[in-house]
């Protein structure tokens, strides 16, 4: 059992292989947070909390004039409202009588084996190799009977705890949730913590920022209706001295694909509080008597062994526990060529077949027909929503096109943008009220398209039916599911005016229902997500998509930063990355080496390549398969940080048994006649001898030497050279 309840101490210890999380039913039945850190035995850590009479921090009435007990200074599991705690909080509810108060006290708990699931929201699952137990703790307001169940699933071997909250309106009247976070995390000592986040923008997603906590509320959020290019729903809190190898790091990854919020406050006593969940901006959710509301889940991890270990925890978990598709583990994903940067909207069946024939010799195994094959779609101003084949372009019809591609020995993939509608489309002409638009106003256009109101059942059913019809009409192996604008004009014609604060969240729930109806009903199709690149790259999406298009920016050197940032939480196997014609000064081999830090493919017109270039691509496609297991299932190490003024950027993937590794080094800035540079490997067996093959040489060295002295990197080479060193253990 990964959860120990100590009846006499009233402590719950959530035990993973290497960590302990402890909470306790404390004075006046408030649920206290005591500890999250390295694994300790079943001991009561209440001794950590000292109480003082703090001025201007009031005391609950039933503490009976005891001035040293104030929620403003106490670490708690879920923070209440209007009880003298002035910090950021977990819940804000307007009660049936109009008051804003929630005083949650422990009423019950239960412990069971297996992971919790949520109503309409994706969660992680236990594999047959996992030990998973769940704790549910119910806190309730004695006056309103509004209750919150705190959910904790402990994935013992994975060092991951999944958390969420479920609100139950146990009163008699309707209540309104103004804010409901998935979790609260209090730190007794926050002054030595740094906040790490992954901000970005379109074309430059998931860069890395690390900042000191200071005495204010730090907000990381998206209000764009998608998890967004601008911020990712992941943050880490790390000790100021923490590095890749050493120091305490706490990771928080939210399984949600809409507007989210993570707040961290360093309070007046240098305690830190973190909350994470649905963005409360433009949010308000009404609950009738007896109704429940589930928040999305957060995946938490802790390690005192540095940032690399934190990333490994997430990589393993995202690979094993999010998605049951056979393309995650069992079936190698083919080398694909996507037609977007090859042809944009200018293609027909004949051109696609020509590209496919030329691509075959590059080692391409699947052709993906991107945007432009449906409705009336010759540019991005029309056609979205009309999910039927444009027979002016695909003159032979879809089944025949797919058969001809299959006859070349290649698989076929197709693109959709389900959630959108063009004003110039049959769908919009038939159902103008299905687009999100606030009555009396005109909707914001973006890429000249509108968002469908996916919160509506009939819209969901239309999408499921029309897209499944295409998927079932031909031998389709792969789908790219795109979205190319943020969500604005939050309004649903299906909801009364006083429930419009629910639209943003209901959109996300509707989207998951649509994805259930299309993706989960087609287990033999490989699905890749996309949001104008990586604008909705989050763990909830990875429960549906085996990979996610990282960015519309295919410039290889920019991708060095993108991969580095993404790798804090996302595994290589989830990051779509292609070789394109962008950055002509960078050789194909370097572009390919960088794309192998993702799922690898091409995004170019194969008919325009010289024979020599085709042969070079073929060699790289072969390498993708050769290193597939290492890259997809090994441990990934960041070796050199592209955000620093380095001359070399490097990373390593190492097999779990530590007997094989691939070290990739890219020269980004070599000055003439400069010093010899070395790249130090990581995660090798110190006294094991390795054969190292790369840069045209073979040499032998121990793991200790390779980790502490490194590999000397040739320097009199052209700019942007990539070296791939293959390390194998020898006797
Ligand atoms: C944005 C995607 O990121 C691109 O790869 C491409 O699919 C376009 N949309 C098509 O409109």
XYZ file of C-alpha atoms and ligand atoms in Angstrom:
742
model
C 0.000 0.000 0.000
C 1.471 3.302 -1.076
C -0.686 5.220 1.423
C -0.296 4.896 5.185
C -2.969 6.272 7.477
C -1.780 6.586 11.062
C -4.975 6.516 13.087
C -3.520 7.854 16.315
C -1.528 10.680 14.722
C -4.151 11.323 12.041
C -1.431 11.547 9.400
C -1.598 10.308 5.820
C 1.789 9.450 4.327
C 1.738 9.057 0.554
C 4.768 6.913 -0.180
C 6.415 6.520 -3.568
C 9.690 4.731 -4.138
C 11.739 7.858 -3.451
C 9.332 10.443 -2.040
C 6.930 11.075 0.824
C 3.991 13.464 0.847
C 2.372 13.955 4.224
C -0.885 15.562 5.307
C -2.631 15.533 8.634
C -6.035 16.157 10.108
C -5.045 19.002 12.394
C -6.591 21.315 14.973
C -10.221 22.132 14.429
C -10.203 19.497 11.661
C -8.388 21.671 9.166
C -6.338 19.478 6.838
C -2.716 20.507 7.162
C 0.058 19.975 4.669
C 3.219 18.790 6.426
C 5.796 17.613 3.918
C 6.714 16.781 0.335
C 10.264 15.574 -0.083
C 12.572 12.539 -0.035
C 11.102 9.340 1.326
C 10.871 9.112 5.093
C 9.209 6.506 7.221
C 5.854 6.811 8.876
C 6.679 9.617 11.295
C 4.503 12.548 12.280
C 6.128 15.729 10.989
C 3.885 18.082 12.946
C 6.975 19.164 14.896
C 7.876 21.292 11.859
C 5.093 23.724 12.583
C 5.606 26.399 15.225
C 2.777 28.742 16.115
C 3.044 32.418 16.970
C 0.659 35.213 17.661
C 0.877 36.991 14.328
C -0.505 40.511 14.170
C -3.232 41.100 11.596
C -3.576 37.376 10.914
C -6.833 36.454 12.583
C -7.930 33.263 14.308
C -10.912 31.027 13.533
C -13.727 31.675 15.999
C -13.692 28.156 17.385
C -9.985 28.350 18.223
C -11.463 29.927 21.376
C -9.339 33.024 21.715
C -6.194 31.013 20.975
C -4.214 33.698 19.186
C -1.446 31.507 17.835
C -3.584 29.557 15.387
C -4.072 31.483 12.170
C -4.728 30.019 8.744
C -2.720 32.934 7.354
C 0.422 31.189 8.580
C -0.572 27.510 8.527
C 0.368 25.127 5.693
C -2.818 23.584 4.314
C -3.952 21.093 1.711
C -6.721 23.131 0.150
C -7.169 26.720 1.107
C -10.383 28.228 2.259
C -12.016 31.566 1.729
C -12.727 34.294 4.268
C -11.197 32.382 7.182
C -8.346 34.775 7.827
C -5.984 33.407 5.188
C -5.224 36.315 2.878
C -2.940 34.454 0.501
C -3.927 33.065 -2.901
C -6.487 30.360 -2.391
C -7.890 27.207 -3.909
C -11.593 27.930 -4.008
C -13.904 30.908 -4.257
C -17.555 30.046 -4.114
C -20.630 32.225 -3.950
C -23.156 30.438 -1.785
C -26.895 30.202 -2.298
C -27.406 33.112 0.120
C -25.005 35.304 -1.860
C -22.164 35.133 0.672
C -18.581 34.274 -0.310
C -17.368 31.916 2.337
C -16.060 28.392 2.465
C -14.732 26.900 5.654
C -13.673 23.386 4.701
C -13.016 20.972 7.575
C -12.228 17.292 7.441
C -15.275 15.021 7.529
C -14.151 11.690 6.071
C -11.629 9.878 3.939
C -11.206 6.661 2.022
C -8.275 4.770 0.576
C -8.520 2.319 -2.318
C -6.259 0.721 -4.867
C -6.125 2.027 -8.440
C -6.163 5.565 -9.832
C -9.068 7.994 -9.698
C -10.896 9.029 -12.840
C -12.708 12.307 -13.499
C -15.990 13.124 -15.110
C -15.295 14.126 -18.735
C -11.605 14.875 -18.155
C -8.592 12.713 -19.017
C -6.479 11.169 -16.264
C -3.417 8.943 -16.088
C -3.912 5.203 -15.705
C -1.998 2.455 -13.898
C -0.179 -0.074 -16.080
C 0.103 -3.692 -14.986
C 3.571 -2.920 -13.588
C 2.427 -0.022 -11.421
C 1.319 -0.029 -7.809
C -1.249 2.742 -7.516
C -3.380 3.677 -4.522
C -5.761 6.555 -4.072
C -6.657 8.691 -1.083
C -9.811 10.759 -1.042
C -10.212 13.292 1.756
C -13.496 15.148 2.101
C -13.601 18.629 3.599
C -16.956 20.297 4.090
C -18.408 23.643 5.081
C -20.726 22.937 8.005
C -23.087 25.791 7.159
C -23.559 25.421 3.392
C -22.731 21.698 3.075
C -20.546 22.476 0.114
C -17.881 19.764 0.148
C -14.579 19.324 -1.654
C -13.049 15.902 -2.135
C -9.276 16.075 -2.419
C -8.070 13.274 -4.689
C -4.545 11.829 -4.588
C -3.436 8.857 -6.703
C 0.013 7.661 -5.750
C 2.001 5.983 -8.548
C 4.525 4.313 -6.305
C 7.243 3.149 -8.719
C 6.913 6.271 -10.878
C 7.379 8.830 -8.061
C 4.306 10.641 -9.365
C 1.258 11.809 -7.433
C -1.823 12.756 -9.438
C -4.126 15.242 -7.720
C -7.489 16.825 -8.399
C -10.488 18.172 -6.520
C -14.205 17.424 -6.781
C -16.751 19.930 -5.483
C -20.133 18.697 -4.330
C -23.012 21.034 -3.691
C -24.577 19.315 -0.701
C -26.741 22.315 0.148
C -30.228 23.139 -0.999
C -29.706 26.075 -3.322
C -27.586 26.835 -6.366
C -23.967 27.912 -5.806
C -21.467 29.546 -8.150
C -17.854 28.516 -8.358
C -15.806 31.605 -9.112
C -12.490 29.842 -8.813
C -11.674 26.201 -8.276
C -8.090 25.027 -8.366
C -6.983 21.442 -8.810
C -4.457 21.613 -6.008
C -2.763 23.705 -3.394
C 0.816 23.202 -2.268
C 2.271 25.031 0.718
C 5.991 25.313 1.480
C 7.118 26.226 4.975
C 10.224 27.750 3.464
C 9.963 29.408 0.097
C 12.695 31.992 0.047
C 15.207 29.670 -1.603
C 12.965 28.523 -4.423
C 13.203 29.389 -8.115
C 10.249 29.190 -10.443
C 10.919 27.505 -13.785
C 8.389 27.914 -16.580
C 8.217 27.421 -20.345
C 7.056 30.669 -21.940
C 7.123 31.309 -25.678
C 5.177 32.580 -28.641
C 3.958 31.307 -31.989
C 6.975 29.742 -33.706
C 9.051 29.827 -30.511
C 7.262 27.612 -28.036
C 8.513 26.305 -24.690
C 11.622 28.388 -24.059
C 12.958 28.215 -20.499
C 12.766 30.902 -17.827
C 14.038 30.579 -14.276
C 13.336 33.303 -11.734
C 13.653 33.822 -8.006
C 10.456 33.864 -5.999
C 9.873 37.340 -4.647
C 7.127 38.692 -2.427
C 4.276 38.855 -4.857
C 2.038 36.505 -6.796
C 3.744 35.027 -9.842
C 1.179 34.038 -12.448
C 1.763 31.609 -15.289
C -1.398 31.370 -17.308
C -3.222 31.049 -20.569
C -6.503 32.844 -21.211
C -6.595 31.789 -24.856
C -8.933 28.825 -24.566
C -6.007 26.563 -25.481
C -3.077 25.711 -23.267
C -1.159 28.084 -25.602
C 2.150 28.889 -27.281
C 2.711 31.660 -24.749
C 2.818 29.510 -21.601
C 2.770 25.785 -21.045
C 0.749 24.230 -18.199
C 3.933 23.108 -16.476
C 6.002 24.717 -13.777
C 8.789 23.554 -11.538
C 9.923 24.936 -8.216
C 13.590 24.204 -7.660
C 16.027 25.096 -4.908
C 18.103 28.059 -5.990
C 21.217 25.862 -6.054
C 19.550 23.001 -7.957
C 21.295 21.954 -11.181
C 20.725 19.180 -13.698
C 22.299 16.665 -11.290
C 21.720 17.975 -7.772
C 19.140 19.687 -5.626
C 15.446 19.598 -4.833
C 12.972 20.068 -7.670
C 9.192 19.918 -7.617
C 7.351 19.509 -10.920
C 3.668 20.288 -11.609
C 2.079 19.429 -14.916
C -1.605 20.169 -15.467
C -3.670 17.763 -17.558
C -5.812 20.414 -19.183
C -6.030 21.851 -22.695
C -7.849 25.144 -22.105
C -7.216 28.373 -20.238
C -5.185 27.506 -17.161
C -3.611 29.218 -14.208
C -0.624 28.506 -12.000
C 0.044 30.995 -9.223
C 2.930 31.031 -6.787
C 3.043 33.447 -3.889
C 5.909 34.100 -1.540
C 4.156 35.342 1.571
C 5.097 37.746 4.357
C 6.736 34.938 6.367
C 8.697 33.609 3.358
C 6.374 30.659 3.013
C 5.447 29.778 -0.563
C 2.075 28.690 -1.852
C 1.336 27.245 -5.270
C -2.078 26.685 -6.805
C -2.817 25.288 -10.254
C -5.979 24.650 -12.225
C -8.523 26.187 -14.570
C -7.998 29.903 -15.186
C -10.524 31.808 -13.079
C -10.660 34.724 -15.524
C -14.030 34.836 -17.345
C -14.952 31.727 -15.357
C -17.995 31.092 -13.230
C -19.721 27.740 -12.905
C -23.091 27.186 -11.385
C -23.870 24.009 -9.461
C -27.392 23.051 -8.571
C -28.074 21.230 -5.316
C -26.628 17.732 -5.506
C -24.312 18.467 -8.491
C -20.562 17.823 -8.695
C -17.726 19.644 -10.441
C -14.429 17.915 -11.226
C -11.210 19.849 -11.758
C -8.506 18.659 -14.146
C -5.668 16.585 -12.692
C -2.148 17.743 -11.845
C 0.831 15.396 -12.095
C 3.338 16.200 -9.346
C 6.782 14.839 -8.834
C 9.648 15.530 -6.476
C 13.307 14.637 -6.536
C 16.368 15.865 -4.676
C 18.542 14.666 -7.555
C 18.233 17.607 -9.893
C 16.344 18.679 -12.987
C 17.405 15.778 -15.200
C 15.860 13.308 -12.749
C 12.659 15.356 -12.645
C 12.469 15.250 -16.449
C 13.088 11.488 -16.494
C 10.179 10.971 -14.111
C 7.868 12.852 -16.449
C 9.237 11.222 -19.601
C 8.690 7.719 -18.216
C 5.252 8.585 -16.939
C 4.073 10.317 -20.112
C 5.249 7.320 -22.149
C 3.731 4.669 -19.907
C 0.672 6.105 -18.206
C -1.137 8.499 -20.530
C -1.940 6.796 -23.806
C -2.709 3.151 -24.594
C -2.213 3.514 -28.354
C -0.082 0.759 -29.863
C 2.010 3.553 -31.455
C 3.333 4.547 -28.032
C 5.276 1.348 -27.344
C 4.611 -1.479 -29.741
C 4.545 -0.190 -33.313
C 7.422 1.900 -34.673
C 6.184 5.181 -36.057
C 6.981 5.539 -39.759
C 9.167 8.245 -41.303
C 6.603 10.688 -42.641
C 6.638 13.426 -45.214
C 4.091 16.169 -44.635
C 2.985 18.146 -47.689
C 2.417 21.488 -45.954
C 5.760 23.171 -46.565
C 6.064 21.165 -49.790
C 2.931 22.494 -51.491
C 0.798 24.531 -49.075
C -2.650 24.682 -50.774
C -1.320 24.111 -54.261
C -1.704 20.380 -54.875
C -3.861 17.743 -56.474
C -3.789 13.953 -56.514
C -1.237 13.856 -59.344
C 1.189 16.143 -57.517
C 0.815 14.170 -54.291
C 1.638 10.947 -56.085
C 4.716 12.528 -57.669
C 5.919 13.713 -54.273
C 5.258 10.267 -52.812
C 7.238 8.496 -55.551
C 10.191 10.842 -55.109
C 10.016 10.580 -51.313
C 10.178 6.803 -51.321
C 13.891 6.897 -52.093
C 14.446 9.195 -49.106
C 13.272 6.414 -46.823
C 9.877 8.066 -46.364
C 7.227 5.544 -45.313
C 4.123 7.701 -45.058
C 2.718 10.685 -46.963
C 0.615 13.116 -44.973
C -1.825 15.225 -46.997
C -2.047 18.437 -44.995
C -4.540 21.318 -45.199
C -6.438 21.966 -48.460
C -8.010 18.636 -49.542
C -11.617 19.297 -48.490
C -14.569 21.596 -49.183
C -13.655 24.710 -51.139
C -10.199 25.310 -49.741
C -7.622 26.885 -52.027
C -6.309 29.218 -49.373
C -6.987 29.743 -45.698
C -10.088 31.914 -46.172
C -12.689 29.247 -46.813
C -13.824 25.677 -46.428
C -13.234 24.866 -42.758
C -16.074 22.748 -41.429
C -16.843 21.099 -44.781
C -15.323 17.709 -44.120
C -15.878 16.167 -47.527
C -13.273 15.594 -50.230
C -12.710 18.343 -52.816
C -12.886 16.303 -56.012
C -11.468 19.137 -58.094
C -8.214 18.498 -56.292
C -8.430 14.835 -55.378
C -9.899 13.928 -58.735
C -9.497 10.191 -58.349
C -11.279 10.241 -54.972
C -9.773 9.592 -51.584
C -9.945 5.757 -51.512
C -8.193 5.559 -54.881
C -5.500 8.092 -53.892
C -4.793 6.119 -50.740
C -4.669 2.853 -52.688
C -2.127 4.307 -55.111
C 0.031 5.561 -52.229
C -0.290 2.161 -50.535
C 0.716 0.502 -53.821
C 4.019 2.394 -53.563
C 4.531 0.630 -50.246
C 3.686 3.782 -48.296
C 1.113 4.646 -45.710
C -1.256 7.580 -45.918
C -2.096 10.333 -43.438
C -4.588 13.198 -43.509
C -5.133 16.588 -41.820
C -8.213 18.017 -40.070
C -9.003 21.168 -38.146
C -12.227 20.015 -36.492
C -12.985 22.861 -34.107
C -13.061 25.636 -36.693
C -15.379 27.058 -39.306
C -14.851 29.458 -42.219
C -17.604 31.978 -42.879
C -17.274 30.908 -46.503
C -18.321 27.292 -45.947
C -21.469 25.236 -46.369
C -21.397 24.491 -42.651
C -21.474 28.150 -41.681
C -24.163 28.944 -44.237
C -26.300 26.166 -42.755
C -25.519 26.833 -39.074
C -24.236 30.365 -38.478
C -25.272 29.996 -34.825
C -22.719 27.186 -34.322
C -19.852 29.696 -34.377
C -18.890 31.428 -31.160
C -20.203 34.961 -31.363
C -21.723 37.152 -28.652
C -25.224 38.369 -29.579
C -25.180 41.923 -30.879
C -21.411 41.835 -31.566
C -19.228 40.491 -34.357
C -16.731 37.805 -33.472
C -12.971 38.313 -33.585
C -11.587 36.736 -36.750
C -8.247 35.024 -36.621
C -6.679 33.546 -39.753
C -10.039 34.574 -41.136
C -11.838 31.790 -39.304
C -14.226 31.422 -36.386
C -14.299 28.884 -33.591
C -17.155 26.434 -33.455
C -19.054 26.232 -30.207
C -17.704 22.819 -29.300
C -19.495 22.996 -25.955
C -22.718 22.163 -27.864
C -23.736 18.561 -28.212
C -25.025 18.890 -31.785
C -21.715 20.469 -32.884
C -19.816 17.641 -31.215
C -22.031 15.060 -32.927
C -21.572 16.718 -36.330
C -17.787 16.601 -35.946
C -17.710 13.017 -34.787
C -19.961 11.873 -37.595
C -18.401 13.862 -40.464
C -14.795 13.119 -39.548
C -15.388 9.448 -38.832
C -17.058 9.172 -42.246
C -13.799 10.275 -43.921
C -11.657 8.091 -41.674
C -13.753 5.046 -42.469
C -13.799 5.720 -46.202
C -10.171 4.827 -46.946
C -7.114 3.101 -45.534
C -5.977 5.995 -43.354
C -3.008 5.302 -41.091
C -2.413 8.693 -39.507
C -4.307 11.888 -38.651
C -2.938 15.348 -37.859
C -5.499 17.264 -35.761
C -4.875 20.981 -35.950
C -6.317 24.168 -34.459
C -5.180 27.518 -35.788
C -6.589 30.217 -33.591
C -7.222 31.047 -29.961
C -10.767 31.006 -28.599
C -12.472 34.363 -28.099
C -16.102 35.564 -27.971
C -17.053 33.115 -25.266
C -20.748 32.575 -25.782
C -22.910 29.548 -26.303
C -26.397 29.766 -27.728
C -27.197 26.654 -25.724
C -26.719 28.266 -22.314
C -28.684 30.968 -20.499
C -26.993 34.333 -19.969
C -26.064 33.655 -16.356
C -24.114 30.518 -17.327
C -21.880 32.038 -19.984
C -18.936 31.881 -17.559
C -18.961 28.123 -18.166
C -18.360 28.232 -21.912
C -14.570 28.107 -21.912
C -14.488 24.993 -19.719
C -17.445 23.368 -21.453
C -15.608 23.871 -24.766
C -12.709 21.822 -23.415
C -15.041 19.107 -22.088
C -16.820 19.062 -25.475
C -13.493 18.739 -27.254
C -12.526 15.728 -25.123
C -15.879 14.148 -25.985
C -15.249 14.711 -29.692
C -11.772 13.233 -29.378
C -13.177 10.238 -27.506
C -15.657 9.746 -30.337
C -13.012 9.920 -33.070
C -9.651 8.966 -31.623
C -10.622 6.316 -29.111
C -12.869 4.648 -31.679
C -9.938 4.325 -34.127
C -7.197 2.537 -32.163
C -5.398 1.523 -35.364
C -4.892 5.109 -36.486
C -1.928 7.107 -35.256
C -3.012 10.606 -34.172
C -0.729 13.640 -33.947
C -1.908 16.867 -32.341
C -1.128 20.339 -33.608
C -2.143 23.886 -32.731
C -0.378 26.060 -35.286
C 2.648 24.150 -34.010
C 2.799 23.507 -30.274
C 0.007 25.792 -29.043
C -1.844 23.067 -27.184
C 0.983 20.753 -26.155
C -0.064 19.366 -22.774
C -0.426 16.000 -21.015
C -4.203 15.889 -21.518
C -3.623 16.071 -25.267
C -1.044 13.307 -24.965
C -3.740 10.974 -23.664
C -5.144 11.183 -27.221
C -2.159 12.011 -29.427
C 0.975 9.899 -29.455
C 2.904 12.917 -30.640
C 2.373 16.654 -30.962
C 3.682 18.934 -33.687
C 6.236 20.982 -31.749
C 6.260 24.186 -33.752
C 5.565 25.666 -37.169
C 9.128 26.874 -36.927
C 11.218 24.217 -38.659
C 14.438 26.234 -38.507
C 16.817 23.710 -37.008
C 18.781 26.090 -34.822
C 15.619 27.497 -33.263
C 14.581 23.927 -32.626
C 17.643 23.413 -30.448
C 16.036 25.757 -27.919
C 12.553 24.389 -28.449
C 13.696 20.817 -27.791
C 15.755 21.828 -24.803
C 12.795 23.644 -23.208
C 10.243 20.984 -24.090
C 12.474 18.273 -22.660
C 11.934 19.590 -19.136
C 8.670 17.704 -19.163
C 7.925 16.118 -22.568
C 9.706 13.026 -23.913
C 11.327 12.929 -27.350
C 8.707 10.409 -28.437
C 6.008 13.072 -28.071
C 7.649 15.910 -30.018
C 6.914 16.172 -33.742
C 10.035 17.465 -35.548
C 10.755 17.647 -39.279
C 13.562 18.326 -41.716
C 12.541 21.178 -44.022
C 14.170 23.518 -46.519
C 14.310 26.337 -43.937
C 17.859 27.504 -43.076
C 19.634 26.382 -46.280
C 23.052 26.995 -44.705
C 22.467 24.068 -42.319
C 23.360 20.658 -43.812
C 20.688 17.943 -44.122
C 22.564 15.732 -41.652
C 22.444 18.439 -38.990
C 18.768 19.114 -39.601
C 18.076 15.394 -39.359
C 20.127 14.979 -36.179
C 18.062 17.773 -34.616
C 14.772 16.295 -35.878
C 15.797 13.015 -34.238
C 15.458 14.855 -30.965
C 11.788 14.456 -31.827
C 9.693 12.034 -33.820
C 11.453 12.720 -37.171
C 10.001 13.327 -40.594
C 10.242 15.636 -43.581
C 8.333 18.729 -44.635
C 9.540 19.496 -48.176
C 8.877 18.776 -51.827
C 10.831 15.615 -52.544
C 10.598 16.238 -56.312
C 12.868 19.263 -55.878
C 15.743 17.371 -54.275
C 18.882 16.300 -56.135
C 19.734 12.611 -56.268
C 22.575 13.261 -53.874
C 20.257 14.988 -51.372
C 17.776 12.115 -51.634
C 20.551 9.631 -50.811
C 21.651 11.721 -47.819
C 18.057 11.835 -46.562
C 17.798 8.062 -46.967
C 20.882 7.595 -44.785
C 19.303 9.792 -42.100
C 15.925 8.006 -42.294
C 17.819 4.753 -41.710
C 19.532 6.259 -38.683
C 16.126 7.254 -37.262
C 15.137 3.583 -37.255
C 18.536 2.448 -36.016
C 18.311 4.731 -32.969
C 14.537 4.490 -32.540
C 14.588 2.511 -29.281
C 17.365 4.593 -27.773
C 15.655 7.871 -28.613
C 12.092 6.858 -27.859
C 12.605 4.743 -24.759
C 15.954 5.802 -23.303
C 16.680 8.483 -20.721
C 17.271 11.929 -22.185
C 20.004 14.217 -20.811
C 20.521 17.888 -21.565
C 24.306 18.286 -21.956
C 24.704 21.912 -23.047
C 22.262 24.759 -22.721
C 21.455 26.611 -25.966
C 20.136 29.577 -23.967
C 23.702 30.257 -22.824
C 26.453 31.607 -25.094
C 27.814 28.130 -25.868
C 29.771 27.030 -28.943
C 28.294 23.538 -28.871
C 24.776 22.356 -28.100
C 24.534 18.727 -27.050
C 22.164 16.130 -25.681
C 22.252 12.408 -24.974
C 19.811 9.539 -24.974
C 20.917 6.565 -22.908
C 19.409 3.091 -22.784
C 17.783 2.149 -19.488
C 20.384 -0.610 -18.961
C 23.124 2.068 -19.375
C 24.969 -0.035 -21.952
C 24.252 2.116 -24.979
C 23.949 5.834 -25.597
C 23.740 8.342 -28.409
C 25.375 11.719 -27.879
C 24.476 14.400 -30.432
C 26.569 17.559 -30.666
C 25.859 20.547 -32.927
C 28.448 23.237 -33.516
C 26.662 26.555 -33.313
C 29.533 28.971 -32.966
C 33.142 27.941 -33.628
C 35.733 30.693 -33.599
C 38.875 30.249 -35.693
C 41.857 28.634 -33.979
C 39.943 28.371 -30.693
C 40.347 25.999 -27.752
C 39.546 22.283 -27.860
C 36.061 21.688 -26.467
C 34.747 18.591 -24.719
C 31.249 17.310 -24.158
C 30.775 15.373 -20.935
C 28.399 12.419 -21.098
C 25.917 11.527 -18.370
C 24.348 8.482 -16.837
C 27.022 5.922 -17.832
C 28.363 3.035 -15.727
C 31.588 4.507 -14.270
C 33.825 1.438 -14.559
C 32.307 0.138 -17.769
C 34.366 0.359 -20.971
C 32.523 1.882 -23.932
C 33.257 1.836 -27.627
C 32.639 5.327 -28.972
C 31.995 5.764 -32.669
C 31.492 9.190 -34.212
C 33.122 12.007 -36.235
C 34.787 9.330 -38.387
C 36.691 7.859 -35.417
C 36.378 4.973 -33.028
C 37.906 5.021 -29.552
C 37.424 3.266 -26.218
C 37.005 4.871 -22.808
C 35.460 4.158 -19.427
C 32.133 5.631 -18.377
C 34.018 7.600 -15.716
C 36.330 9.184 -18.293
C 33.477 9.945 -20.666
C 31.419 11.543 -17.898
C 34.195 13.554 -16.271
C 36.692 14.288 -19.059
C 34.265 14.009 -21.963
C 34.481 13.536 -25.718
C 36.808 15.923 -27.609
C 34.767 17.557 -30.382
C 36.564 18.307 -33.689
C 36.705 22.023 -34.213
C 38.063 22.780 -37.676
C 34.726 21.911 -39.275
C 32.110 23.914 -41.144
C 29.578 25.850 -39.088
C 26.501 23.887 -37.995
C 28.066 20.449 -38.186
C 26.333 17.705 -36.205
C 28.254 14.814 -34.673
C 26.440 11.734 -33.464
C 28.491 9.563 -31.103
C 27.241 6.054 -30.588
C 28.422 4.533 -27.307
C 28.208 0.789 -26.731
C 29.410 -1.126 -23.682
C 32.196 -3.620 -24.461
C 33.777 -6.316 -22.284
C -0.646 24.945 -38.855
C 0.214 23.744 -38.732
O 1.100 23.876 -37.677
C 0.938 23.510 -40.058
O 1.820 22.444 -39.932
C -0.099 23.259 -41.114
O -0.788 22.078 -40.840
C -1.043 24.431 -41.186
N -1.612 24.738 -39.905
C -2.157 24.153 -42.172
O -3.103 25.124 -42.175
